Coordinates of C-alpha atoms and ligand atoms in Angstrom, one line a residue:
M215 CA 54.1 48.0 122.4
A216 CA 55.4 51.4 123.5
N217 CA 52.7 53.6 122.0
P218 CA 50.5 56.4 123.1
V219 CA 47.6 55.1 121.0
L220 CA 47.1 51.4 120.5
P221 CA 43.7 50.5 119.1
S222 CA 42.6 46.9 119.3
S223 CA 41.1 47.2 115.8
G224 CA 41.3 49.6 112.9
V225 CA 42.9 49.5 109.5
L226 CA 46.5 50.2 110.7
S227 CA 48.5 49.1 113.8
P228 CA 50.9 51.8 114.9
L229 CA 54.5 50.8 115.5
G230 CA 55.7 52.1 118.8
L231 CA 58.9 53.4 120.4
D232 CA 60.2 49.8 120.6
S233 CA 59.9 49.5 116.8
V234 CA 60.9 52.9 115.5
R235 CA 64.0 54.8 116.3
V236 CA 64.2 58.2 114.8
L237 CA 67.8 59.0 113.6
P238 CA 69.6 62.4 113.6
G239 CA 67.8 64.9 111.3
F240 CA 65.0 67.4 111.6
W241 CA 63.0 65.4 114.1
G242 CA 65.7 63.2 115.5
D243 CA 67.6 66.3 116.7
R244 CA 64.5 67.8 118.2
I245 CA 63.7 64.6 120.1
V246 CA 67.2 64.5 121.6
L247 CA 67.0 68.2 122.6
N248 CA 63.6 67.6 124.1
N249 CA 64.6 64.6 126.1
E250 CA 67.9 66.1 127.3
V251 CA 67.0 69.8 127.7
T252 CA 63.3 70.6 127.5
I253 CA 62.1 68.0 130.0
A254 CA 64.6 69.3 132.6
H255 CA 63.6 72.9 131.8
C256 CA 59.9 72.0 132.5
Q257 CA 60.7 70.3 135.8
E258 CA 62.9 73.1 137.0
W259 CA 60.2 75.7 136.3
Q260 CA 57.5 73.7 137.9
E261 CA 59.6 73.3 141.0
R262 CA 60.4 77.0 141.0
E263 CA 56.7 78.0 140.6
G264 CA 55.7 75.7 143.5
W265 CA 53.5 73.4 141.4
I266 CA 55.4 70.3 142.5
G267 CA 55.5 71.7 146.1
N268 CA 51.7 71.6 146.0
F269 CA 51.9 67.8 146.1
R270 CA 54.3 68.0 149.1
G271 CA 51.5 69.9 150.9
E272 CA 53.4 73.2 150.8
R273 CA 51.0 76.1 151.5
P274 CA 49.7 78.4 150.3
R275 CA 49.0 76.3 147.3
R276 CA 50.4 77.9 144.1
G277 CA 49.4 77.9 140.4
R278 CA 46.1 77.6 138.6
E279 CA 43.4 75.1 139.5
F280 CA 44.6 72.7 136.8
S281 CA 48.4 73.0 137.5
D282 CA 48.5 69.3 138.7
S283 CA 47.9 68.3 135.1
E284 CA 51.2 70.0 134.1
I285 CA 53.1 67.7 136.4
Y286 CA 51.3 64.7 134.9
K287 CA 52.2 65.8 131.3
L288 CA 55.8 66.1 132.4
L289 CA 55.6 62.6 133.9
E290 CA 54.3 61.4 130.6
A291 CA 57.2 63.0 128.8
M292 CA 59.6 61.4 131.3
A293 CA 58.0 58.0 130.7
W294 CA 58.4 58.1 127.0
A295 CA 61.9 59.4 127.3
D296 CA 62.8 56.8 129.9
H297 CA 64.0 59.7 132.0
P298 CA 65.8 58.7 135.3
G299 CA 63.9 61.5 137.2
L300 CA 60.5 59.8 136.9
P301 CA 60.4 57.6 140.0
A302 CA 61.3 60.5 142.4
L303 CA 58.7 62.8 140.9
A304 CA 56.1 60.0 141.0
E305 CA 56.8 59.5 144.6
V306 CA 56.0 63.1 145.3
V307 CA 52.7 62.7 143.5
A308 CA 51.8 59.5 145.2
Q309 CA 52.1 61.1 148.7
A310 CA 49.2 63.4 147.8
Q311 CA 46.8 60.7 146.9
E312 CA 43.9 60.1 149.4
G313 CA 42.8 56.7 150.7
D314 CA 40.0 56.2 148.2
G315 CA 42.1 57.2 145.2
Y316 CA 41.1 60.9 145.0
L317 CA 44.1 63.0 144.0
N318 CA 44.0 66.8 143.5
T319 CA 46.0 69.5 145.3
R320 CA 43.5 72.3 144.6
W321 CA 40.1 70.7 145.4
S322 CA 41.0 68.3 148.2
G323 CA 38.4 69.1 150.9
S324 CA 35.8 70.5 148.4
R325 CA 35.7 67.8 145.8
Y326 CA 33.6 67.9 142.7
T327 CA 31.9 71.3 143.4
D328 CA 32.7 72.9 140.1
F329 CA 32.5 70.7 137.0
E330 CA 32.5 73.6 134.6
W331 CA 35.9 75.1 135.7
G332 CA 37.3 72.7 138.3
H333 CA 39.3 70.5 135.9
E334 CA 39.4 67.6 138.4
L335 CA 38.6 64.9 135.7
Y336 CA 40.8 66.7 133.3
C337 CA 43.7 66.4 135.7
Y338 CA 43.0 62.6 136.1
G339 CA 43.0 62.4 132.3
H340 CA 46.6 63.6 132.1
L341 CA 47.6 61.5 135.1
I342 CA 46.2 58.4 133.4
Q343 CA 48.0 59.1 130.2
A344 CA 51.2 59.3 132.1
G345 CA 50.4 56.0 133.8
V346 CA 49.7 54.3 130.4
A347 CA 53.0 55.6 129.1
R348 CA 54.9 54.2 132.1
L349 CA 53.1 50.9 131.9
R350 CA 54.0 50.5 128.2
M351 CA 57.6 51.6 128.5
H352 CA 58.5 50.1 131.8
G353 CA 55.7 48.0 133.4
E354 CA 54.0 48.4 136.7
D355 CA 55.5 50.6 139.4
Q356 CA 54.4 53.2 141.9
L357 CA 53.1 55.6 139.2
T358 CA 50.9 53.0 137.5
Q359 CA 49.5 52.0 140.9
V360 CA 48.6 55.6 141.7
V361 CA 46.9 55.8 138.3
T362 CA 44.9 52.6 138.7
R363 CA 43.6 53.8 142.1
A364 CA 42.6 57.2 140.7
A365 CA 40.9 55.6 137.6
D366 CA 39.0 53.1 139.8
H367 CA 37.9 56.0 142.0
V368 CA 36.6 57.8 138.9
C369 CA 34.6 54.8 137.8
R370 CA 33.1 54.3 141.3
R371 CA 32.2 58.0 141.6
F372 CA 30.9 58.7 138.1
M373 CA 29.7 55.5 136.4
D374 CA 26.0 56.1 137.4
T375 CA 25.8 59.9 137.4
D376 CA 25.1 62.4 134.7
E377 CA 28.2 64.5 135.4
T378 CA 31.2 65.2 133.2
C379 CA 34.1 67.6 133.1
G380 CA 34.3 71.1 131.5
H381 CA 37.6 70.1 129.9
P382 CA 37.7 66.8 128.1
V383 CA 40.8 64.5 128.0
I384 CA 39.6 61.8 130.5
E385 CA 37.8 60.1 127.7
M386 CA 40.8 59.2 125.6
A387 CA 42.9 58.5 128.7
L388 CA 40.4 56.0 130.0
V389 CA 40.1 54.2 126.7
E390 CA 43.9 53.9 126.5
L391 CA 44.0 52.6 130.1
Y392 CA 41.4 50.0 129.0
R393 CA 43.7 49.1 126.0
A394 CA 46.7 48.8 128.3
T395 CA 45.0 46.7 131.1
G396 CA 42.0 45.0 129.5
A397 CA 39.7 46.3 132.3
E398 CA 36.4 47.0 130.6
R399 CA 35.1 49.4 133.2
Y400 CA 37.5 52.1 131.9
L401 CA 36.1 51.8 128.4
E402 CA 32.5 51.9 129.7
M403 CA 33.3 55.0 131.8
A404 CA 34.7 56.7 128.8
R405 CA 31.7 55.7 126.7
R406 CA 29.3 57.2 129.2
F407 CA 31.3 60.5 129.5
V408 CA 31.1 60.8 125.7
E409 CA 27.3 60.0 125.5
R410 CA 26.5 62.4 128.4
R411 CA 28.0 65.4 126.7
G412 CA 25.6 67.8 125.0
L413 CA 22.5 66.4 126.7
P414 CA 23.5 68.9 128.3
A415 CA 25.7 67.9 131.2
L416 CA 27.1 71.2 132.3
A417 CA 25.8 74.6 133.3
D418 CA 25.4 77.4 130.8
I419 CA 28.3 80.0 130.9
P420 CA 28.9 83.4 129.3
F421 CA 30.8 81.8 126.5
G422 CA 27.9 79.5 125.9
R423 CA 27.8 75.7 126.2
G424 CA 29.5 75.4 122.8
Y425 CA 32.7 76.5 124.5
Y426 CA 33.0 73.1 126.1
Q427 CA 31.1 71.1 123.4
D428 CA 28.1 70.6 125.6
D429 CA 25.6 72.4 123.3
V430 CA 24.6 69.4 121.2
P431 CA 25.2 65.6 121.5
I432 CA 28.4 64.6 119.7
R433 CA 26.5 62.5 117.1
Q434 CA 24.5 65.6 116.0
A435 CA 27.3 68.1 115.8
Q436 CA 28.3 69.3 112.3
V437 CA 31.7 70.9 112.9
F438 CA 34.3 71.4 115.7
R439 CA 33.5 74.6 117.7
G440 CA 34.2 76.3 120.9
H441 CA 37.5 76.1 122.8
V442 CA 39.8 74.3 120.3
V443 CA 41.9 72.2 122.7
R444 CA 38.7 71.0 124.4
A445 CA 37.1 70.2 121.0
L446 CA 40.0 68.2 119.7
Y447 CA 40.8 66.3 122.9
L448 CA 37.1 65.3 123.1
A449 CA 37.0 64.2 119.4
S450 CA 40.2 62.1 120.0
G451 CA 38.4 60.3 122.9
V452 CA 35.3 59.9 120.7
V453 CA 37.3 58.2 118.0
D454 CA 38.9 55.9 120.6
V455 CA 35.5 55.0 122.0
A456 CA 34.0 54.5 118.5
V457 CA 36.9 52.2 117.5
E458 CA 36.8 50.1 120.6
T459 CA 33.0 49.7 120.7
G460 CA 32.7 49.2 116.9
D461 CA 30.4 52.3 116.7
Q462 CA 30.7 53.2 113.0
E463 CA 28.1 56.0 113.3
L464 CA 30.1 57.7 116.0
L465 CA 33.3 57.4 114.0
K466 CA 31.6 58.8 110.9
A467 CA 30.3 61.8 112.9
V468 CA 33.8 62.8 113.9
E469 CA 35.2 62.2 110.4
S470 CA 32.6 64.6 108.9
Q471 CA 33.2 67.2 111.6
W472 CA 36.9 67.0 111.0
E473 CA 36.4 67.3 107.2
R474 CA 34.3 70.5 107.5
T475 CA 36.7 72.0 110.1
V476 CA 39.7 71.4 107.9
A477 CA 38.0 72.8 104.9
R478 CA 36.8 76.0 106.7
R479 CA 38.4 76.6 110.0
T480 CA 42.1 75.8 109.7
H481 CA 45.0 78.1 109.1
L482 CA 47.7 77.4 106.4
T483 CA 50.0 76.2 109.2
G484 CA 47.6 73.6 110.4
G485 CA 46.8 75.8 113.4
M486 CA 43.3 76.1 114.7
G487 CA 41.8 78.9 116.7
S488 CA 40.6 82.3 115.5
R489 CA 39.5 84.1 118.7
H490 CA 41.5 85.1 121.7
A491 CA 38.7 85.7 124.2
D492 CA 37.7 82.1 124.5
E493 CA 40.6 80.4 122.6
S494 CA 38.1 79.2 120.1
Y495 CA 37.3 78.4 116.5
G496 CA 35.7 81.2 114.6
E497 CA 32.8 80.8 112.1
D498 CA 33.5 79.2 108.8
Y499 CA 36.3 81.1 106.9
E500 CA 36.9 83.4 109.9
L501 CA 40.7 83.0 109.7
P502 CA 42.4 86.3 110.4
P503 CA 46.2 86.1 110.1
D504 CA 47.0 88.7 112.8
R505 CA 44.3 87.7 115.3
A506 CA 44.8 84.0 114.7
Y507 CA 45.1 82.2 118.1
N508 CA 46.5 78.8 117.1
E509 CA 47.5 77.6 120.5
T510 CA 50.4 75.2 120.4
C511 CA 48.3 72.7 122.5
A512 CA 45.6 72.9 119.9
S513 CA 48.0 71.8 117.2
I514 CA 49.2 68.9 119.4
A515 CA 45.5 67.9 119.9
S516 CA 45.0 68.1 116.2
I517 CA 48.0 65.8 115.5
M518 CA 46.6 63.4 118.1
L519 CA 43.2 63.4 116.5
A520 CA 44.5 63.1 112.9
H521 CA 46.7 60.1 114.0
R522 CA 43.7 58.3 115.5
L523 CA 41.6 58.9 112.4
L524 CA 44.6 57.7 110.3
L525 CA 44.8 54.5 112.3
A526 CA 41.1 53.9 112.1
T527 CA 40.7 54.5 108.4
G528 CA 44.1 54.3 106.6
D529 CA 43.3 57.6 104.8
A530 CA 46.5 59.5 103.9
R531 CA 44.8 62.9 104.2
Y532 CA 44.9 62.6 108.0
A533 CA 48.7 62.1 107.8
D534 CA 48.9 65.1 105.5
L535 CA 47.3 67.4 108.1
A536 CA 49.4 65.8 110.9
E537 CA 52.5 66.5 108.8
R538 CA 51.6 70.1 108.0
T539 CA 50.8 70.7 111.7
M540 CA 54.0 69.0 112.9
Y541 CA 56.4 71.1 110.7
N542 CA 54.6 74.4 111.0
M543 CA 53.1 74.3 114.5
L544 CA 54.8 71.7 116.7
A545 CA 58.3 72.7 115.5
T546 CA 57.4 76.4 115.8
G547 CA 56.2 76.0 119.4
V548 CA 59.7 75.5 120.8
A549 CA 62.9 77.6 120.2
L550 CA 65.9 76.1 118.6
D551 CA 67.6 75.8 122.0
G552 CA 64.6 73.9 123.6
T553 CA 64.0 76.3 126.5
S554 CA 61.4 78.8 125.3
F555 CA 58.0 78.4 123.8
F556 CA 55.1 79.9 121.9
Y557 CA 51.6 79.7 123.3
V558 CA 49.8 81.5 120.5
N559 CA 50.9 81.3 116.9
P560 CA 49.6 84.1 114.7
L561 CA 50.4 84.3 111.0
Q562 CA 51.2 88.0 111.2
V563 CA 52.9 90.0 114.0
R564 CA 52.8 93.8 113.5
V565 CA 54.8 95.0 116.5
P566 CA 58.1 93.4 117.7
A567 CA 57.7 91.9 121.2
T568 CA 59.6 93.0 124.3
P569 CA 62.1 90.4 125.5
L570 CA 61.1 88.7 128.7
D571 CA 63.2 86.6 131.0
G572 CA 60.7 85.3 133.5
V573 CA 57.2 84.1 133.4
N574 CA 54.9 85.4 130.7
H575 CA 51.7 86.3 132.4
A576 CA 49.8 86.3 129.1
A577 CA 49.6 83.9 126.2
E578 CA 50.3 86.7 123.8
G579 CA 53.7 87.6 122.4
G580 CA 55.8 87.6 119.4
L581 CA 58.7 86.0 121.2
R582 CA 58.9 82.6 122.8
S583 CA 58.8 82.6 126.6
P584 CA 60.6 80.3 129.1
W585 CA 57.4 79.8 131.1
F586 CA 53.8 80.9 131.4
D587 CA 51.2 81.3 134.2
V588 CA 49.3 78.7 132.2
S589 CA 52.1 76.4 131.0
C590 CA 50.1 73.8 129.2
C591 CA 52.1 74.2 125.9
P592 CA 55.7 73.5 127.1
N593 CA 54.7 70.3 128.8
N594 CA 52.6 69.3 125.9
I595 CA 55.5 69.8 123.5
A596 CA 57.7 67.7 125.8
R597 CA 55.4 64.7 125.9
T598 CA 54.7 64.9 122.2
L599 CA 58.3 65.1 121.0
A600 CA 59.2 62.3 123.5
S601 CA 56.6 60.0 121.9
L602 CA 57.0 61.2 118.3
P603 CA 58.7 58.0 117.0
A604 CA 55.3 56.3 117.5
Y605 CA 53.7 58.5 114.9
V606 CA 56.1 57.7 112.1
A607 CA 55.0 54.3 110.8
A608 CA 52.4 51.6 111.1
A609 CA 52.0 47.9 110.3
Q610 CA 49.4 46.8 107.8
D611 CA 48.8 43.2 106.6
G612 CA 52.4 42.2 107.5
G613 CA 53.9 45.2 105.7
V614 CA 55.0 48.6 106.8
L615 CA 53.4 51.9 106.0
I616 CA 55.6 55.0 106.5
H617 CA 53.5 58.1 107.3
H618 CA 56.2 60.6 108.1
L619 CA 59.4 60.8 106.0
T620 CA 62.1 61.1 108.5
S621 CA 65.4 59.3 109.0
A622 CA 64.6 56.3 111.1
E623 CA 65.1 52.6 111.7
I624 CA 61.8 50.7 111.6
R625 CA 61.3 47.1 112.6
S626 CA 58.0 45.2 112.3
E627 CA 57.3 41.5 112.6
R628 CA 58.6 40.7 109.1
L629 CA 60.6 43.8 108.0
A630 CA 63.6 45.8 109.1
L631 CA 64.1 49.1 107.3
R632 CA 66.4 52.1 107.4
V633 CA 65.0 55.3 106.1
E634 CA 67.5 58.1 105.2
T635 CA 66.5 61.5 104.1
G636 CA 67.3 65.2 104.3
Y637 CA 63.5 65.9 104.3
P638 CA 62.0 68.5 104.7
W639 CA 64.9 70.4 103.1
Q640 CA 65.5 67.8 100.4
G641 CA 63.0 65.6 98.6
S642 CA 65.0 62.4 98.3
V643 CA 64.0 59.5 100.6
S644 CA 65.8 56.2 100.6
V645 CA 64.3 53.1 102.3
R646 CA 66.8 50.3 102.6
V647 CA 65.8 46.8 103.6
L648 CA 68.2 45.6 106.4
E649 CA 67.3 41.9 106.5
D650 CA 65.6 39.4 104.1
G651 CA 61.8 39.8 104.7
E652 CA 58.3 39.9 103.3
G653 CA 55.4 42.3 103.0
R654 CA 54.4 45.4 101.3
I655 CA 56.3 48.7 101.9
G656 CA 54.2 51.9 101.6
L657 CA 55.5 55.5 101.7
R658 CA 53.2 58.4 102.0
V659 CA 53.4 60.9 99.1
P660 CA 52.2 64.2 100.5
A661 CA 49.2 65.9 98.9
W662 CA 51.3 68.8 97.6
A663 CA 53.7 66.4 95.7
G664 CA 52.0 66.1 92.3
D665 CA 54.8 64.6 90.3
A666 CA 56.9 62.3 92.6
T667 CA 58.8 59.3 91.3
L668 CA 59.4 56.0 93.0
A669 CA 62.3 53.7 92.2
H670 CA 62.6 50.1 93.3
V671 CA 66.2 49.1 93.3
P672 CA 66.7 45.4 94.1
V673 CA 70.1 44.6 95.6
S674 CA 70.7 42.1 92.8
S675 CA 70.5 44.9 90.2
Q676 CA 72.6 47.5 91.9
D677 CA 75.7 46.7 90.0
A678 CA 73.9 45.2 87.0
P679 CA 73.4 47.1 83.7
L680 CA 69.9 48.0 82.5
P681 CA 67.3 46.6 81.9
E682 CA 67.7 44.8 85.2
G683 CA 68.3 48.1 86.9
P684 CA 65.8 50.1 88.9
V685 CA 62.1 50.1 88.1
I686 CA 61.0 53.8 88.2
R687 CA 57.4 55.0 88.1
Q688 CA 55.4 58.2 88.7
V689 CA 53.4 58.2 91.9
G690 CA 50.8 60.6 93.1
P691 CA 49.5 61.7 96.5
G692 CA 48.5 59.0 99.0
Y693 CA 50.5 55.8 99.8
A694 CA 52.8 54.5 97.1
H695 CA 53.4 50.7 97.6
V696 CA 56.1 48.3 96.6
E697 CA 55.5 44.6 97.1
G698 CA 58.0 42.1 98.6
P699 CA 59.6 39.7 99.1
W700 CA 62.7 41.5 100.1
R701 CA 66.4 40.8 100.2
A702 CA 68.8 42.6 102.5
G703 CA 70.2 45.6 100.6
D704 CA 67.0 46.2 98.5
E705 CA 66.2 49.8 98.3
I706 CA 63.3 52.1 97.5
R707 CA 64.0 55.6 96.5
L708 CA 61.3 58.3 96.6
E709 CA 61.9 61.7 94.9
L710 CA 59.6 64.5 95.9
P711 CA 59.5 67.8 93.9
M712 CA 60.7 70.5 96.3
R713 CA 60.1 73.6 94.2
P714 CA 58.8 76.5 96.2
R715 CA 55.2 77.2 95.3
W716 CA 52.8 80.1 95.8
T717 CA 49.6 79.3 97.6
V718 CA 46.4 81.4 97.4
P719 CA 43.5 81.3 99.9
D720 CA 39.9 80.5 99.3
R721 CA 38.1 83.7 98.3
R722 CA 35.7 83.3 101.2
I723 CA 38.5 83.9 103.7
D724 CA 37.9 87.7 103.7
A725 CA 40.9 88.5 105.8
L726 CA 43.3 87.0 103.3
R727 CA 41.8 88.2 100.0
G728 CA 44.4 89.6 97.6
S729 CA 47.3 87.9 99.3
A730 CA 49.4 84.7 98.8
A731 CA 51.9 82.7 100.7
V732 CA 54.9 80.6 99.8
E733 CA 55.3 76.9 100.7
R734 CA 58.1 74.5 99.9
G735 CA 57.6 70.9 100.6
P736 CA 55.7 70.6 103.9
L737 CA 57.0 74.0 105.1
V738 CA 55.1 77.3 105.2
Y739 CA 57.4 80.3 104.8
C740 CA 57.1 83.8 106.2
A741 CA 58.7 87.2 105.8
E742 CA 60.4 88.3 109.0
S743 CA 61.9 91.7 109.8
V744 CA 64.2 92.3 112.7
A745 CA 65.9 95.5 113.9
D746 CA 66.8 97.6 110.8
E747 CA 65.6 95.2 108.1
P748 CA 62.9 96.7 105.7
P749 CA 59.5 96.9 107.4
L750 CA 56.8 94.6 106.4
A751 CA 53.9 97.0 106.7
G752 CA 52.9 98.1 103.2
V753 CA 54.8 95.3 101.5
T754 CA 53.5 93.9 98.2
A755 CA 55.1 90.8 96.8
R756 CA 55.7 89.8 93.1
V757 CA 54.4 86.3 92.4
D758 CA 57.6 85.2 90.6
P759 CA 59.4 81.9 91.2
P760 CA 61.1 82.3 94.6
V761 CA 64.9 82.1 94.6
E762 CA 66.4 79.5 97.0
H763 CA 69.4 80.0 99.3
E764 CA 70.7 77.2 101.4
T765 CA 72.7 78.0 104.6
D766 CA 73.8 75.4 107.0
G767 CA 71.3 73.0 105.6
V768 CA 68.4 75.4 106.0
V769 CA 66.6 76.5 102.9
E770 CA 65.6 80.2 102.9
L771 CA 63.8 81.9 100.0
E772 CA 63.8 85.3 98.4
V773 CA 61.0 87.1 96.4
G774 CA 60.7 90.5 94.7
A775 CA 58.5 93.0 96.5
R776 CA 57.7 96.7 96.8
V777 CA 57.3 98.6 100.0
A778 CA 54.9 101.6 99.7
A779 CA 53.8 104.0 102.3
G780 CA 50.1 103.9 101.2
G781 CA 47.9 107.0 101.8
N782 CA 48.8 110.5 103.2
G783 CA 48.9 109.4 106.8
S784 CA 46.1 111.6 108.2
W785 CA 43.2 109.3 107.5
P786 CA 43.7 105.7 106.5
Y787 CA 40.7 105.7 104.0
G788 CA 40.0 107.4 100.7
A789 CA 38.8 107.2 97.2
G790 CA 41.7 105.2 95.9
P791 CA 44.6 103.1 97.2
G792 CA 46.7 106.3 97.8
S793 CA 50.3 106.6 97.0
Q794 CA 51.9 103.4 95.8
E795 CA 55.3 105.0 95.4
G796 CA 57.9 103.0 97.0
G797 CA 61.2 101.1 96.5
D798 CA 61.7 97.7 95.1
V799 CA 63.2 95.3 97.7
R800 CA 64.2 91.7 97.9
L801 CA 62.1 90.0 100.6
R802 CA 63.8 87.2 102.5
L803 CA 61.4 84.4 103.5
V804 CA 62.3 82.0 106.3
P805 CA 60.5 78.8 107.3
Y806 CA 57.7 79.7 109.7
H807 CA 58.9 77.3 112.3
R808 CA 62.2 79.2 112.6
W809 CA 60.7 82.7 113.0
G810 CA 61.3 84.6 116.2
N811 CA 64.8 83.0 116.8
R812 CA 66.7 86.2 115.9
G813 CA 65.2 88.5 118.4
P814 CA 62.1 90.8 118.4
A815 CA 60.6 90.9 114.9
T816 CA 57.6 91.6 112.8
M817 CA 56.4 88.7 110.6
R818 CA 53.8 87.8 108.1
V819 CA 53.0 84.6 106.2
W820 CA 50.4 86.0 103.9
L821 CA 51.8 88.7 101.5
P822 CA 49.6 91.1 99.5
T823 CA 50.5 90.5 95.9
I824 CA 51.1 92.9 93.0
Ligands
ZN2156 ZN1 48.7 75.2 125.7

């Protein structure tokens, strides 16, 4: 089963890359671009920056202390994509491994002297994930041998200590290696890393121990806090440990932390992170659009966690958040040509960025960059898109549950299906049964789709007059099911309402009060202004039904607005709102994931309303 997450129990069993083929369309096109262009782009930059040379012993060593992990994420992407470059890159990595399994190009010679910032176990985590991907896609080879030696070294060195890593990821990696090999020491090691955290296990730092989730034991925490990627990688590993050990209390703890975080610390795009200084969550309802951090990696971590919780519980709300995050964060993180990337993803950009050809030395920026000094995000996108088919559907009681509505061919033990849809631009989804089969077919109706309809069209009735024709019924959010048995040619048709809708924020989100945003289907829209288009500062929108324009299959929207200068310009405060004189304009709204593809621009998702 070619799958990044393969629990041995849980409500749902995911269908892997060997069961799901995503066809051309929104995601299918991005997967092809990723596997053919982005993976090569990432390898080329890592060679150019010397991060691969570090494994060849080239000195001085280049890159940050955790740059080894970037090569491992690339290897994972290559494994899922079945990329022919993998064996040669694995060979380079293998040469740097020491006799006892230790492998790190930065800390060799001064091992395990900095658990807070050294990232050694973090790097192993990504190495192990690459090895699991290779094992499941291909079987044992040099890479999987390197991984087993490294994982055994970790178990020997850390099983009976009280140490752990400042950056989680080893937890979920070890559980997955246990799932892939059956060797229980990996699960036990992961369990101990989870239980150690928060006792505390790490030193206090200026950001506080909450930065790396070492402030309280995981079972006692109320909400995700601190560095967002760390928090979500850790929570993913905790779910994995809980599922494999049958620890319901631990699973419930993460579920309730997730629930509170989604209710109070998540941006409309699904992005998480409100502070730049420590790339962290803010307090409850601290969700500023312009200072939003929303690291691309954090969104990927959120998708990973939501997917795990979905498999453990079968609850559609986890798939809802994963979908929101996929369309508005994952798809935003990479340019339409697959060779530049966003690191941070604010919901408002006030000043157009300066174009940059080389390495972006900061995470900031209103334009995608080809590479960063810390290039976690591009490699993370590469491995996620390469494995994306494994997120689409699951098996349940012999049937198939489709979480993500995308054109695909899906094969389970008893069913073969072909899904065709123009989603997210259009709301029609057709599921055709390819061979006679049995079992229930379920489709997720997203939370925003209040009045969807489902038609069951048996092949026998397709040419028959009513009443033998289709059975049509209203379906609400959650999974809508149709029972088998099935004959080849049977069809299910789901119709989702795709009207644009205005969305208003909770009043407790102070930074957004008095504003509204437009969504259509799973997509969040934004106003974007390039070059001499009307400026967005001082814009006030009319909450009228947006007008749709479709160009080359992409739906853009238009709303009425007024642009006013505001006060007299000498002092931005006064007794009243100041001059509201200004011209009426038509404001063009583009899908948020497409912004920044037309050159330097200002942008805003949340629009003050009249
Ligand atoms: Zn990142």
